[in-house]
CSV table of C-alpha atoms in Angstrom, one decimal:
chain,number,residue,atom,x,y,z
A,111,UNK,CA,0.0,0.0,0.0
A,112,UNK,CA,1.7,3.3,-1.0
A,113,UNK,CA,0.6,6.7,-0.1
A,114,UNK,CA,0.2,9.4,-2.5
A,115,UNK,CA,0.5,13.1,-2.0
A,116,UNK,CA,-1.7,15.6,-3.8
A,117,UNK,CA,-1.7,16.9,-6.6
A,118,UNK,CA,-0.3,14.0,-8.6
A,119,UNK,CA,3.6,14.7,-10.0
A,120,UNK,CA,4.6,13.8,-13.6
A,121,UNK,CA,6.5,11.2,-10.9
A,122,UNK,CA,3.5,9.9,-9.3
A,123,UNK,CA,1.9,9.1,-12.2
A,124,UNK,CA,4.3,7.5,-13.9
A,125,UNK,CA,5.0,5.1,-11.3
A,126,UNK,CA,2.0,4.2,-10.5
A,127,UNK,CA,0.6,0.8,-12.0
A,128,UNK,CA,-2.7,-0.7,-12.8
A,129,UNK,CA,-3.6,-2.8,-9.3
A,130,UNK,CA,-1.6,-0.9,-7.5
A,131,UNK,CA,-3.5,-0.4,-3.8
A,132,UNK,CA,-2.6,3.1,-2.5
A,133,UNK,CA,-3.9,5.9,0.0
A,134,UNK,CA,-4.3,9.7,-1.5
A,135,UNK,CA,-3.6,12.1,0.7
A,136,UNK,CA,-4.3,16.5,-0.2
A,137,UNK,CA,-7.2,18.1,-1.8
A,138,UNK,CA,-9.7,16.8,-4.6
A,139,UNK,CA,-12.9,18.1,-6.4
A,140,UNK,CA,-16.3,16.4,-6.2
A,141,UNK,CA,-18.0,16.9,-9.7
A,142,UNK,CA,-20.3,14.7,-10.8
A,143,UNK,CA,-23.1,14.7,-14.1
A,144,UNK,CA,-24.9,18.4,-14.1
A,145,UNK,CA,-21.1,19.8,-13.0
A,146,UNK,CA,-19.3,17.9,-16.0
A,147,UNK,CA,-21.8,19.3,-18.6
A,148,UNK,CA,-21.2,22.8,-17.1
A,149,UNK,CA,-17.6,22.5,-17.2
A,150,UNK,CA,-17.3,21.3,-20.7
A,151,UNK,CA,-19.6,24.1,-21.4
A,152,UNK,CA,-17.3,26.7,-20.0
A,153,UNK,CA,-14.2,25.2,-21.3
A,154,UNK,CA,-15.8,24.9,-25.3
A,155,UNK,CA,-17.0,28.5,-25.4
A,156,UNK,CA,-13.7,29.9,-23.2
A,157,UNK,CA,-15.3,30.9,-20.6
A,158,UNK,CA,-13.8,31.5,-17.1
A,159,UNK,CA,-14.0,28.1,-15.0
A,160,UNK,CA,-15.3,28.0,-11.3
A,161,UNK,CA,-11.8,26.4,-10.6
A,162,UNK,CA,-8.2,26.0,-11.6
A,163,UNK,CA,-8.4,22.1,-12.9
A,164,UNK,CA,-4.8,22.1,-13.8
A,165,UNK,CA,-3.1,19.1,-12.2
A,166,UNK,CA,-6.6,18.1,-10.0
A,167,UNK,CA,-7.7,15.3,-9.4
A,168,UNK,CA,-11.7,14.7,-9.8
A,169,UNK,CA,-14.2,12.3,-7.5
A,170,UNK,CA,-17.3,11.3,-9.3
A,171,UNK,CA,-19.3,11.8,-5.9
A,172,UNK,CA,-22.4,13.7,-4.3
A,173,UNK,CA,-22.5,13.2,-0.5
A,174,UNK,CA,-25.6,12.8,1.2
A,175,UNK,CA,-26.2,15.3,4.1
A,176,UNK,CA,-23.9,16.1,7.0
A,177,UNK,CA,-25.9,14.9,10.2
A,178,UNK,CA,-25.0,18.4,12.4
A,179,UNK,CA,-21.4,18.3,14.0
A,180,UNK,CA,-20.4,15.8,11.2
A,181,UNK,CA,-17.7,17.1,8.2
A,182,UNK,CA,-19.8,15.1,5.6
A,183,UNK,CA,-22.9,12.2,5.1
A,184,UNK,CA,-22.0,9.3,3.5
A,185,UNK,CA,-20.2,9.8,0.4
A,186,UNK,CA,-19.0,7.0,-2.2
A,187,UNK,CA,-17.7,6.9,-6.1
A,188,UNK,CA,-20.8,7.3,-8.6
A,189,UNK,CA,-20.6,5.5,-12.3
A,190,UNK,CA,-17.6,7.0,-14.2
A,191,UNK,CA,-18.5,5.8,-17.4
A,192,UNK,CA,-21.7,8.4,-17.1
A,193,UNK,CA,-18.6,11.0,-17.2
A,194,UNK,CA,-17.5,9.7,-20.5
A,195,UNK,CA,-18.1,12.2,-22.8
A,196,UNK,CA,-16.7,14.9,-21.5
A,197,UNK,CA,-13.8,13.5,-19.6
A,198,UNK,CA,-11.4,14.3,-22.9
A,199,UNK,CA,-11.9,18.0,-22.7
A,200,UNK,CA,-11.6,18.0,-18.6
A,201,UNK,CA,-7.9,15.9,-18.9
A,202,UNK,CA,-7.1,18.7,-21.9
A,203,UNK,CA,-7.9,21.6,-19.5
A,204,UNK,CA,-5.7,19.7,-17.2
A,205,UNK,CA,-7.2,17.8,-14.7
A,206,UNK,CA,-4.7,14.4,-13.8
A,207,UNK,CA,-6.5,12.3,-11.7
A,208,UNK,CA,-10.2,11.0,-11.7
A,209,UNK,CA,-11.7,8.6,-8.8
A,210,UNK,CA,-15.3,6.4,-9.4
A,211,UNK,CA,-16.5,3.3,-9.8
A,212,UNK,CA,-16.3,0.8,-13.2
A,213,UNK,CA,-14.8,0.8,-16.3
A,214,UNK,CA,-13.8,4.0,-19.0
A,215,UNK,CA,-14.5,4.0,-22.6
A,216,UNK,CA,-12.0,3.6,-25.6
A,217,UNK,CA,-11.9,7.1,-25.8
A,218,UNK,CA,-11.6,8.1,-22.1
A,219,UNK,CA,-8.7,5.4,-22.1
A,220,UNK,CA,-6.9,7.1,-24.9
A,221,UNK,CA,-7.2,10.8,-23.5
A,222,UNK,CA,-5.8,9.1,-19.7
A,223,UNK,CA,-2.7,8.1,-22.0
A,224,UNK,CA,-1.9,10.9,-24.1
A,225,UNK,CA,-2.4,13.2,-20.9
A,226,UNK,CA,-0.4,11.0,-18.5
A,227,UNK,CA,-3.6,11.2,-16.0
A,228,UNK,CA,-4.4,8.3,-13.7
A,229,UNK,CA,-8.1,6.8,-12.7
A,230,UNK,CA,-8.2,5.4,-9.9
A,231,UNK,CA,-11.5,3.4,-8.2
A,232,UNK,CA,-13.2,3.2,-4.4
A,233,UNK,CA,-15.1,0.6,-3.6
A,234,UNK,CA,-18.9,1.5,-4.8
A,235,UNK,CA,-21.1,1.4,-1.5
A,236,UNK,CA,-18.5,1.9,0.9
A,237,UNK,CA,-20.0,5.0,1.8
A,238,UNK,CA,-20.1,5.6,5.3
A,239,UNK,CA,-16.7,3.7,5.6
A,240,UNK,CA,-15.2,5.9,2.5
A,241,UNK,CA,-16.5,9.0,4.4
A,242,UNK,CA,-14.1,9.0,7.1
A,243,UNK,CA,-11.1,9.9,5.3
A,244,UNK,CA,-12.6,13.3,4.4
A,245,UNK,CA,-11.4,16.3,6.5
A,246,UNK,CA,-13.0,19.1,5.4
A,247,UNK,CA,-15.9,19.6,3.0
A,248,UNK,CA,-16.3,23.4,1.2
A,249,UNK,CA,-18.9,24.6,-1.4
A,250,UNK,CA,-16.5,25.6,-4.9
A,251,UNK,CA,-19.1,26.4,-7.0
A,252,UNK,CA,-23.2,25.6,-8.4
A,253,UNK,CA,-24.8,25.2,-4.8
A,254,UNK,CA,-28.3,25.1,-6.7
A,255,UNK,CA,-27.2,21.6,-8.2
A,256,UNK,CA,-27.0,20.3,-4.3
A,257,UNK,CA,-25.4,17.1,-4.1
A,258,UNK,CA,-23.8,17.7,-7.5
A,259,UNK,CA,-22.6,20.8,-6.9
A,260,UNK,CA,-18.9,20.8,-6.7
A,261,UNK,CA,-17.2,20.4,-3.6
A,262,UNK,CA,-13.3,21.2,-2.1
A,263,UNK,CA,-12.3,17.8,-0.1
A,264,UNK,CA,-9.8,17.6,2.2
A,265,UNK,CA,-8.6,13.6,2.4
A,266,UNK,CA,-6.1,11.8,4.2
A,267,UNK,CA,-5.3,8.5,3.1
A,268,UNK,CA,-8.5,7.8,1.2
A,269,UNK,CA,-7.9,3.8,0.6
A,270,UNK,CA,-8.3,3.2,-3.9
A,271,UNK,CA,-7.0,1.1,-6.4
A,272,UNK,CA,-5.2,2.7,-9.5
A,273,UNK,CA,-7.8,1.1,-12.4
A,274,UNK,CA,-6.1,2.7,-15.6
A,275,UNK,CA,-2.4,3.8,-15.4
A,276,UNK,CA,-0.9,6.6,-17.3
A,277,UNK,CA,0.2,4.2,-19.9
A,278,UNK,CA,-3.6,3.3,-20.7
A,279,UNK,CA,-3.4,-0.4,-18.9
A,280,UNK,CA,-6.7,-1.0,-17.2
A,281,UNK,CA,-6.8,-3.2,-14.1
A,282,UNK,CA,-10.6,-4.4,-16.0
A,283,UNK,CA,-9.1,-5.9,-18.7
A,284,UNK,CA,-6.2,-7.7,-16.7
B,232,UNK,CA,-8.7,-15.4,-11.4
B,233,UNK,CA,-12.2,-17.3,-10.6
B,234,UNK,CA,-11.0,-19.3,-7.7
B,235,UNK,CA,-10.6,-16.7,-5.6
B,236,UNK,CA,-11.0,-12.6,-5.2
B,237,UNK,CA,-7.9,-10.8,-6.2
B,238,UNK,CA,-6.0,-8.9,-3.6
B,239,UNK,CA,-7.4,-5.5,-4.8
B,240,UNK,CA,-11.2,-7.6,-4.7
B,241,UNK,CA,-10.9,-9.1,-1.1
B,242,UNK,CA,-10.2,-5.3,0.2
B,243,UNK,CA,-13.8,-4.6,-1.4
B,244,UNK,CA,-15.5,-6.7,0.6
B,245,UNK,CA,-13.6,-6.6,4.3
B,246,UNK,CA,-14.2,-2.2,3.2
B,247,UNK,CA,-18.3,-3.1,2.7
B,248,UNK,CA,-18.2,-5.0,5.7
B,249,UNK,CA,-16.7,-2.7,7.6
B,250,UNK,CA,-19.5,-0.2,5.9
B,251,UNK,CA,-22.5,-2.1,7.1
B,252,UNK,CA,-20.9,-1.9,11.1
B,253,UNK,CA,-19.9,1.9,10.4
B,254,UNK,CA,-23.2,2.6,9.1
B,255,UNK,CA,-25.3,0.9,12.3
B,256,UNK,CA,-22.9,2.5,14.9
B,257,UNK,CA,-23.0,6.3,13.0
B,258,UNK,CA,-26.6,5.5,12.2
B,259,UNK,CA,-25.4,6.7,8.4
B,260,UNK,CA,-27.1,5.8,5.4
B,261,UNK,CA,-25.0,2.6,3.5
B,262,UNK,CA,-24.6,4.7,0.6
B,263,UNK,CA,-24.8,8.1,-0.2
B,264,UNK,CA,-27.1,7.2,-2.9
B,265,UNK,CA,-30.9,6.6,-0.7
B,266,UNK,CA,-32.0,5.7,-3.6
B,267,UNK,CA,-35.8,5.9,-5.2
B,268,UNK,CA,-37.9,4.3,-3.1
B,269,UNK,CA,-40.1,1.9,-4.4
B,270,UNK,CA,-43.5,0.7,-2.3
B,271,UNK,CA,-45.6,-2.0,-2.4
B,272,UNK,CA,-48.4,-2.0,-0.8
B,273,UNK,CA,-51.3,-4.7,0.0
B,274,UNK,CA,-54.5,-3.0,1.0
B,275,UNK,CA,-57.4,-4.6,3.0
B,276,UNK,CA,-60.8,-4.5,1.7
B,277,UNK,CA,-61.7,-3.5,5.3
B,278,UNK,CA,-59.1,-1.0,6.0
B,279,UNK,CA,-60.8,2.6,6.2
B,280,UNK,CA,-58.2,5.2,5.7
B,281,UNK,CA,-58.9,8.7,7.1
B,282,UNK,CA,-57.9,12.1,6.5
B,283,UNK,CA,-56.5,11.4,3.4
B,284,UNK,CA,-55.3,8.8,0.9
B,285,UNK,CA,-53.0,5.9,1.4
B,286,UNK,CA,-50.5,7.6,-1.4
B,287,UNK,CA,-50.2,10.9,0.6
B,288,UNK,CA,-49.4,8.5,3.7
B,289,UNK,CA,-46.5,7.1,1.5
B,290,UNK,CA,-45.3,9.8,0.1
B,291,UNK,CA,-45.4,11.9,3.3
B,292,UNK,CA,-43.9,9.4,5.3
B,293,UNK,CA,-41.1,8.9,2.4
B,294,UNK,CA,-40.4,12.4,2.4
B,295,UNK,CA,-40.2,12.7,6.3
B,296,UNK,CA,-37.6,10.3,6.2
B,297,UNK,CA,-35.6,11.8,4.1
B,298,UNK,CA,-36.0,15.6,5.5
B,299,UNK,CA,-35.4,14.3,9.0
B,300,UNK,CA,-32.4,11.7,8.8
B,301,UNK,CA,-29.9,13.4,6.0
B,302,UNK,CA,-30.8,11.0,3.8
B,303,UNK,CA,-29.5,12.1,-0.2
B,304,UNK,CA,-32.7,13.5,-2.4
B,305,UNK,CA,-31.9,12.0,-5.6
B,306,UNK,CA,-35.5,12.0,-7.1
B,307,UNK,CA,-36.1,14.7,-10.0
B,308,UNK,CA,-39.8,16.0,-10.1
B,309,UNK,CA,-39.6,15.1,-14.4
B,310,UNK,CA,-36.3,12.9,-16.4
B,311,UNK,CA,-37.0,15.7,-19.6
B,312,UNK,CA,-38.2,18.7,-18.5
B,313,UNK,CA,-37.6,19.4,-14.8
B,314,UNK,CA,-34.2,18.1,-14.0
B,315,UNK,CA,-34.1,20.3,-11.2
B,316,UNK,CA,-32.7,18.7,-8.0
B,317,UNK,CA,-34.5,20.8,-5.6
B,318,UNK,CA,-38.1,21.3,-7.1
B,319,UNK,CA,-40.9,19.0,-5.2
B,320,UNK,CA,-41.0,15.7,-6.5
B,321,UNK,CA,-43.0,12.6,-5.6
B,322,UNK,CA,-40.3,10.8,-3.4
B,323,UNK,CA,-41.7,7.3,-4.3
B,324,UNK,CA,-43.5,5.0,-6.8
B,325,UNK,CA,-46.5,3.0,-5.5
B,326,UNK,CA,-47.8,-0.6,-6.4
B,327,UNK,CA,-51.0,-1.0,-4.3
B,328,UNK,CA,-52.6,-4.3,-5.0
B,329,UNK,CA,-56.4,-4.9,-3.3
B,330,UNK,CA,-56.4,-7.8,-0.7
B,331,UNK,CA,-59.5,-9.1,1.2
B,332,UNK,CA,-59.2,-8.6,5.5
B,333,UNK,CA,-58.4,-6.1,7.9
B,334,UNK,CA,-54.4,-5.9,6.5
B,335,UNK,CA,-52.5,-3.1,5.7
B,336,UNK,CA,-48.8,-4.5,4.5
B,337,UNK,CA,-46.3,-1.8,2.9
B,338,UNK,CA,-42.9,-2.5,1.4
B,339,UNK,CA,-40.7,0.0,1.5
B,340,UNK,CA,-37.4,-0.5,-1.0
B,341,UNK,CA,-35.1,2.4,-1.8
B,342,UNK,CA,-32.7,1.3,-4.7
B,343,UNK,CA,-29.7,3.0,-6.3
B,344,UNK,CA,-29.9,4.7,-9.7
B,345,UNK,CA,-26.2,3.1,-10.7
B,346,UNK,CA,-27.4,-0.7,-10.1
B,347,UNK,CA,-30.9,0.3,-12.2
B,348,UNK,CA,-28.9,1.5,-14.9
B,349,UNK,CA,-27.0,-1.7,-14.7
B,350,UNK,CA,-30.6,-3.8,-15.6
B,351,UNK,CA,-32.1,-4.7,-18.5
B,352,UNK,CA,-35.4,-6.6,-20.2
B,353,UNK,CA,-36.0,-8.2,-23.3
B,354,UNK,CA,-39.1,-9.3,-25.3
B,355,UNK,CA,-37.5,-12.8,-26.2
B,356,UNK,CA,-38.9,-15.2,-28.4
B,357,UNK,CA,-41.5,-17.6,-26.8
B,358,UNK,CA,-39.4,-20.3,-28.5
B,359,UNK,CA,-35.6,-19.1,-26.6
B,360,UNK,CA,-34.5,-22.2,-24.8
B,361,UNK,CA,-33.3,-21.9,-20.9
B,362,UNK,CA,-29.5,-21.5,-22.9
B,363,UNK,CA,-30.5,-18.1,-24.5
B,364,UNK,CA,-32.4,-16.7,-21.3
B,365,UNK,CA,-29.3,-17.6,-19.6
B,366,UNK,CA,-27.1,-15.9,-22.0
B,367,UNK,CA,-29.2,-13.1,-22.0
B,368,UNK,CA,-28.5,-12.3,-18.3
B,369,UNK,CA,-25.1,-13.3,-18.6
B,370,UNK,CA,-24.5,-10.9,-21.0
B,371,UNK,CA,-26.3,-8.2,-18.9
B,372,UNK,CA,-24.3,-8.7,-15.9
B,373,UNK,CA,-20.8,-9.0,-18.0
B,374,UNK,CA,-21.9,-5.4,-19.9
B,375,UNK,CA,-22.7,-3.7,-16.4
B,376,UNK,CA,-22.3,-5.2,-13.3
B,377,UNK,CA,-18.1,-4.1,-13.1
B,378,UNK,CA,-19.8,-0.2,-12.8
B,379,UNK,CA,-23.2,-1.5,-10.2
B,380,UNK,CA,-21.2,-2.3,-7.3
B,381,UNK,CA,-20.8,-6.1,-7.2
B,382,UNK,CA,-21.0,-8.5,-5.4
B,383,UNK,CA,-25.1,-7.9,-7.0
B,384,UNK,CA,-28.1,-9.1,-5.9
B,385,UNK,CA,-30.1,-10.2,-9.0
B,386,UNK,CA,-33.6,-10.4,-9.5
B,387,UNK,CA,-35.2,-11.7,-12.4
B,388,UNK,CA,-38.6,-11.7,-14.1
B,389,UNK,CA,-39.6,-14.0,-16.6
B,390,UNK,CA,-43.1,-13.2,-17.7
B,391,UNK,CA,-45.7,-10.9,-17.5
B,392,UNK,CA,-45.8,-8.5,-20.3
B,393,UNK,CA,-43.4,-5.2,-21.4
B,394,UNK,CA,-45.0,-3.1,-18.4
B,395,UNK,CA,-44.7,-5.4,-15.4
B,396,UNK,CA,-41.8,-7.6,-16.1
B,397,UNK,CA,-39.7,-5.0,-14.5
B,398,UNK,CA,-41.6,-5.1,-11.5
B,399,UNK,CA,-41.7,-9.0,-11.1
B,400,UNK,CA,-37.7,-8.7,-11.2
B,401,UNK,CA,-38.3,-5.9,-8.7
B,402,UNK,CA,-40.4,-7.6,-6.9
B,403,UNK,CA,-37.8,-10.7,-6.9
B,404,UNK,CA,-35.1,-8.8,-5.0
B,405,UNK,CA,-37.8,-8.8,-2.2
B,406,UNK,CA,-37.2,-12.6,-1.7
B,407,UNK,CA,-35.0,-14.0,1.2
B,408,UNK,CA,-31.5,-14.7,-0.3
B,409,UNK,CA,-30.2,-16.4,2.9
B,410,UNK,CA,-32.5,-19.5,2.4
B,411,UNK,CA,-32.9,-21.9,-0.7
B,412,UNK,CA,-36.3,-21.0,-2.6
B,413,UNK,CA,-39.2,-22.9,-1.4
B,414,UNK,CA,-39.8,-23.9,-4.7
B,415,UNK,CA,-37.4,-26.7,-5.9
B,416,UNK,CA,-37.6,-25.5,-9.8
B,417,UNK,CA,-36.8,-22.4,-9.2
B,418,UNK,CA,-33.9,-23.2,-6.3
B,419,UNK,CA,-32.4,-25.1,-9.1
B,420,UNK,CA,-32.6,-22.2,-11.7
B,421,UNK,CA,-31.5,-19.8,-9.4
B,422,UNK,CA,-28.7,-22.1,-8.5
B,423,UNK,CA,-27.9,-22.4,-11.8
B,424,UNK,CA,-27.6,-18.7,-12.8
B,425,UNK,CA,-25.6,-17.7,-9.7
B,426,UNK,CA,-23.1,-20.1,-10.8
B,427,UNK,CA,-23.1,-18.6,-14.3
B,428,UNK,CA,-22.9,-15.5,-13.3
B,429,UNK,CA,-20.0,-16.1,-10.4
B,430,UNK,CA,-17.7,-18.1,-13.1
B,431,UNK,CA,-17.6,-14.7,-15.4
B,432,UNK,CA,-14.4,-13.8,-12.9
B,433,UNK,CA,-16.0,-10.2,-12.7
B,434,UNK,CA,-15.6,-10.2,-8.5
B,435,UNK,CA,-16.1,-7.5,-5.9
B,436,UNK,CA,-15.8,-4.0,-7.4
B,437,UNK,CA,-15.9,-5.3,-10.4
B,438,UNK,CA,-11.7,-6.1,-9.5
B,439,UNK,CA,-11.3,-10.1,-10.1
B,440,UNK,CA,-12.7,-13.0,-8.2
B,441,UNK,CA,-15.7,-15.2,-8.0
B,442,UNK,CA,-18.3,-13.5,-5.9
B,443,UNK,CA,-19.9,-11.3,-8.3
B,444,UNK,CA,-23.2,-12.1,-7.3
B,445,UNK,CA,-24.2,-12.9,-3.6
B,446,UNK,CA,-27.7,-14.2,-4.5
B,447,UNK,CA,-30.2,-15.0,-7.7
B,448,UNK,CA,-33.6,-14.9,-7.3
B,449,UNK,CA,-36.1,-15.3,-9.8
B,450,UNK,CA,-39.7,-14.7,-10.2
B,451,UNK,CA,-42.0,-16.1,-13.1
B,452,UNK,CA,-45.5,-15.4,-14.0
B,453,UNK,CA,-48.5,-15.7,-17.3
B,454,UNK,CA,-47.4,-14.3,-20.3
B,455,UNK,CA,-48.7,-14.4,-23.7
B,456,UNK,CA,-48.3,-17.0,-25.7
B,457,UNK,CA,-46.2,-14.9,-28.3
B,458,UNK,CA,-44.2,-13.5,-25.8
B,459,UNK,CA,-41.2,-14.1,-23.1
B,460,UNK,CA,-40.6,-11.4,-21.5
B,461,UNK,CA,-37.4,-11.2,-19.5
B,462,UNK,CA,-35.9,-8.2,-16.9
B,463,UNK,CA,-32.7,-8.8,-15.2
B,464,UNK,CA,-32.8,-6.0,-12.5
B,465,UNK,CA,-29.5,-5.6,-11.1
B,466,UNK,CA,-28.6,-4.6,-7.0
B,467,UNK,CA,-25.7,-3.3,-6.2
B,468,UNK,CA,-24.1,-4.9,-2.2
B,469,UNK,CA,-26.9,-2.4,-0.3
B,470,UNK,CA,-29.9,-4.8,-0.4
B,471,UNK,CA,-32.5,-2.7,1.4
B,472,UNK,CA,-36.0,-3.2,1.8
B,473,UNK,CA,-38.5,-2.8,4.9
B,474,UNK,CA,-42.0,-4.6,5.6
B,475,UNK,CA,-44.7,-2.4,7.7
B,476,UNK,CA,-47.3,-4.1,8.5
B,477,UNK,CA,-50.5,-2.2,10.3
C-alpha cells in the first residue's frame, strides 16, 4: 500500500501501475453529471472556469447530508462511465486524476494516456466507511445543483485502487 | 482469477463489511445514494383510511424520512423537463394491490440509480430455450455489473408483459437470499444462474474473483403466448427493503 501526495507529479503518475492499492492524501474536487456538462460548457466556449483544474484530481461523488457536527454524510464513487463524454476536454484543461466506480471508454482510455492522467476506483457502497477519510468539506461552486454541486475535499489517506495507469493499462481488462 | 478474489477484490468486501458496522454505529445511510424508493403496498378491503389517501401516507412518510435523517434526495420532479434537484417531486413509486381482510402490508425499498442502470429486459422469443435466457443475463451482468457495485443481488422476471416484467424482477429482490427458494424448480434455476454468473471472474468491485453475485432470485409469471418477456434487475451490495405491516 503506497501513499500518495496531492496533486499528482509527472513522478507519481508514472509510477504508478494498474492494481496498485494506494492511499491519497491532499485536496480533490467532487463533480459529478450536471457539473461535468457545465464544465465542458465553459471550457468549449472559453469561458472562465469555477476552478483551476490544472493538475486536479476529480471524484465522481455527491455526498448525502452532514448529520449536524459531522464534516460530511455518506459519500461513495458514482458510475464514471456516465462521465465519459466529456472527460477528454476535462484531462485537456488539465485535470490528472479521476476517482469512481467501473470501467472507461475507448476514448476516455486514450485521453488518460496521451495526458499522463491516472483513474483510480473506491469501492462502490462503501460510503459511510469511505466518508471518514474526508477532512473538510467546502462549497467551490453551483450550490443550486445540491449534491452535484462541486465540492473542495480535504482527504487523508483515502484507501483506492489505480484502475487505468498513465500508460492506458486497465486493471478491467487484466 | 475465478477461484478466488484478487488482492485489490478481497479489500472490497472486508471495506463493505466494515460499511455495514460503520453505518449501524453512526446510524449513516449505507450509501450516499438513498436511492428511489419503491412501495408496495397490500391494501385490505376492510381498511378505512382517514384524512387522506393511502399515497399521501407514502409519500409523506417517504419524504419525512428523508427531511429528518440526511438522507441524499436524488429523485427529479420530471427525467425531460424538470431536472431540477431541488423542485418538489414525488419521493416514491406506489404498487398497491387490493387484498380481502383487515391488513395493511407496505414494502418499503429504496434502490440505487447506478445498479438500475446496470438492468435490462428483453421481449425474447417464446421459443428461446433456458440456454438463450441464460445468456441473455449473462450478458447483462458481464456489460454492467463491473460499474453496479458487485457483489449484485439479481432479480429476475420471466413473464408478465413489457410493463410489469420490470416489476416481477423488482419484486424478486424482495425474496429472502439467505434460504434456498421454497420452490425446488426455481432453487435449481437460481442455482444455476448464480453459478453462471460467479464463473464470469468479474468479482467485488468489479476487481477479479468469483463473488460477483451474492444471491439470484427469480420470479416467473403468465405471459402471452407470443411472448417471453425477461428483466434482469441488477442490486448493487446495499440490499435494502422494509416490511410495515398495520
Amino acid at each position: 500500500m503506497s501513499k500518495i501526495e496531492l496533486p499528482l507529479t509527472t513522478e507519481s503518475r508514472k509510477e504508478l501501475k494498474a492494481g496498485d492499492l494506494v492511499e491519497l492524501s491532499g485536496v480533490i474536487y467532487t463533480a459529478r453529471d450536471q457539473a461535468h456538462k457545465r464544465l465542458v460548457s465553459l471550457i468549449e466556449g472559453e469561458k472562465e472556469l469555477p476552478l483551476d483544474l490544472q493538475d486536479q484530481t476529480i471524484y465522481y461523488a455527491g455526498p448525502a447530508p452532514a448529520r449536524p457536527g459531522e464534516i460530511i454524510g455518506s459519500i461513495g464513487p458514482t458510475t464514471s462511465s456516465r462521465m465519459d463524454p466529456f472527460t477528454p476536454a476535462i484531462l485537456k484543461a488539465g485535470v490528472k486524476g479521476m476517482i469512481g466506480k467501473g470501467n472507461r471508454s475507448d476514448d476516455v482510455i486514450k485521453a488518460i494516456k496521451r495526458h499522463r492522467a491516472v483513474y483510480f476506483v473506491a469501492t462502490g457502497g462503501a460510503a459511510v466507511y469511505l466518508s471518514q477519510f474526508i477532512k473538510k468539506m467546502e462549497l467551490i461552486a453551483w450550490q443550486e445543483l445540491g449534491p452535484e454541486a462541486i465540492y473542495k475535499l480535504t482527504i487523508a489517506d483515502l484507501p483506492l485502487v489505480v484502475a487505468i495507469d498513465s500508460e492506458g493499462v486497465n486493471v478491467f481488462e487484466k | 482469477m475465478t477461484s478466488n478474489n484478487t488482492r485489490a477484490g478481497s479489500q472490497v468486501l472486508a471495506q463493505l463489511i466494515a460499511n455495514y458496522q460503520d453505518a449501524a454505529a453512526k446510524k449513516m445511510p449505507l450509501c450516499q445514494d438513498c436511492g428511489y424508493i419503491t412501495a408496495f403496498a397490500k391494501l385490505g378491503n376492510m381498511v378505512v383510511i382517514e384524512n387522506g389517501t393511502l399515497s399521501e401516507a407514502i409519500q409523506g412518510g417517504v419524504a419525512a424520512a428523508y427531511n429528518n435523517h440526511n438522507l441524499r434526495q436524488s429523485v427529479i420532479a420530471d427525467a425531460f423537463f424538470e431536472r431540477d434537484n431541488f423542485k418538489p417531486r414525488r419521493m416514491a413509486r406506489i404498487h398497491t394491490s387490493l387484498i380481502r381482510g383487515e391488513v395493511l402490508k407496505i414494502t418499503i425499498m429504496p434502490k440505487g440509480g447506478g445498479s438500475d442502470n446496470a438492468s435490462r429486459i428483453k421481449m425474447m422469443k417464446p421459443t428461446a430455450s433456458p440456454e438463450e435466457i441464460l445468456e441473455f443475463i449473462t450478458d447483462t451482468v458481464k456489460e454492467t455489473a463491473i460499474s453496479a457495485c458487485p457483489p449484485l443481488f439479481i432479480g429476475i422476471g420471466i413473464g408478465g408483459s413489457f410493463d410489469t416484467v420490470g416489476t416481477l424482477a423488482k419484486k424478486a429482490l424482495l425474496e429472502n437470499f439467505e434460504k434456498p427458494n421454497l420452490d425446488p424448480k426455481l432453487d435449481k434455476l437460481e442455482t444455476y444462474i448464480l453459478e453462471a454468473v460467479n464463473k464470469l471472474g468479474i468479482g467485488p468491485g468489479g476487481l477479479g474473483g468469483d463473488v460477483t453475485a451474492l444471491g439470484v432470485s427469480v420470479l416467473t409469471g403468465p405471459s402471452h403466448m407470443a411472448s417471453l418477456p425477461v428483466a434482469v434487475n441488477i442490486n448493487c451490495n446495499s440490499l435494502r427493503s422494509v416490511e410495515l405491516e398495520f
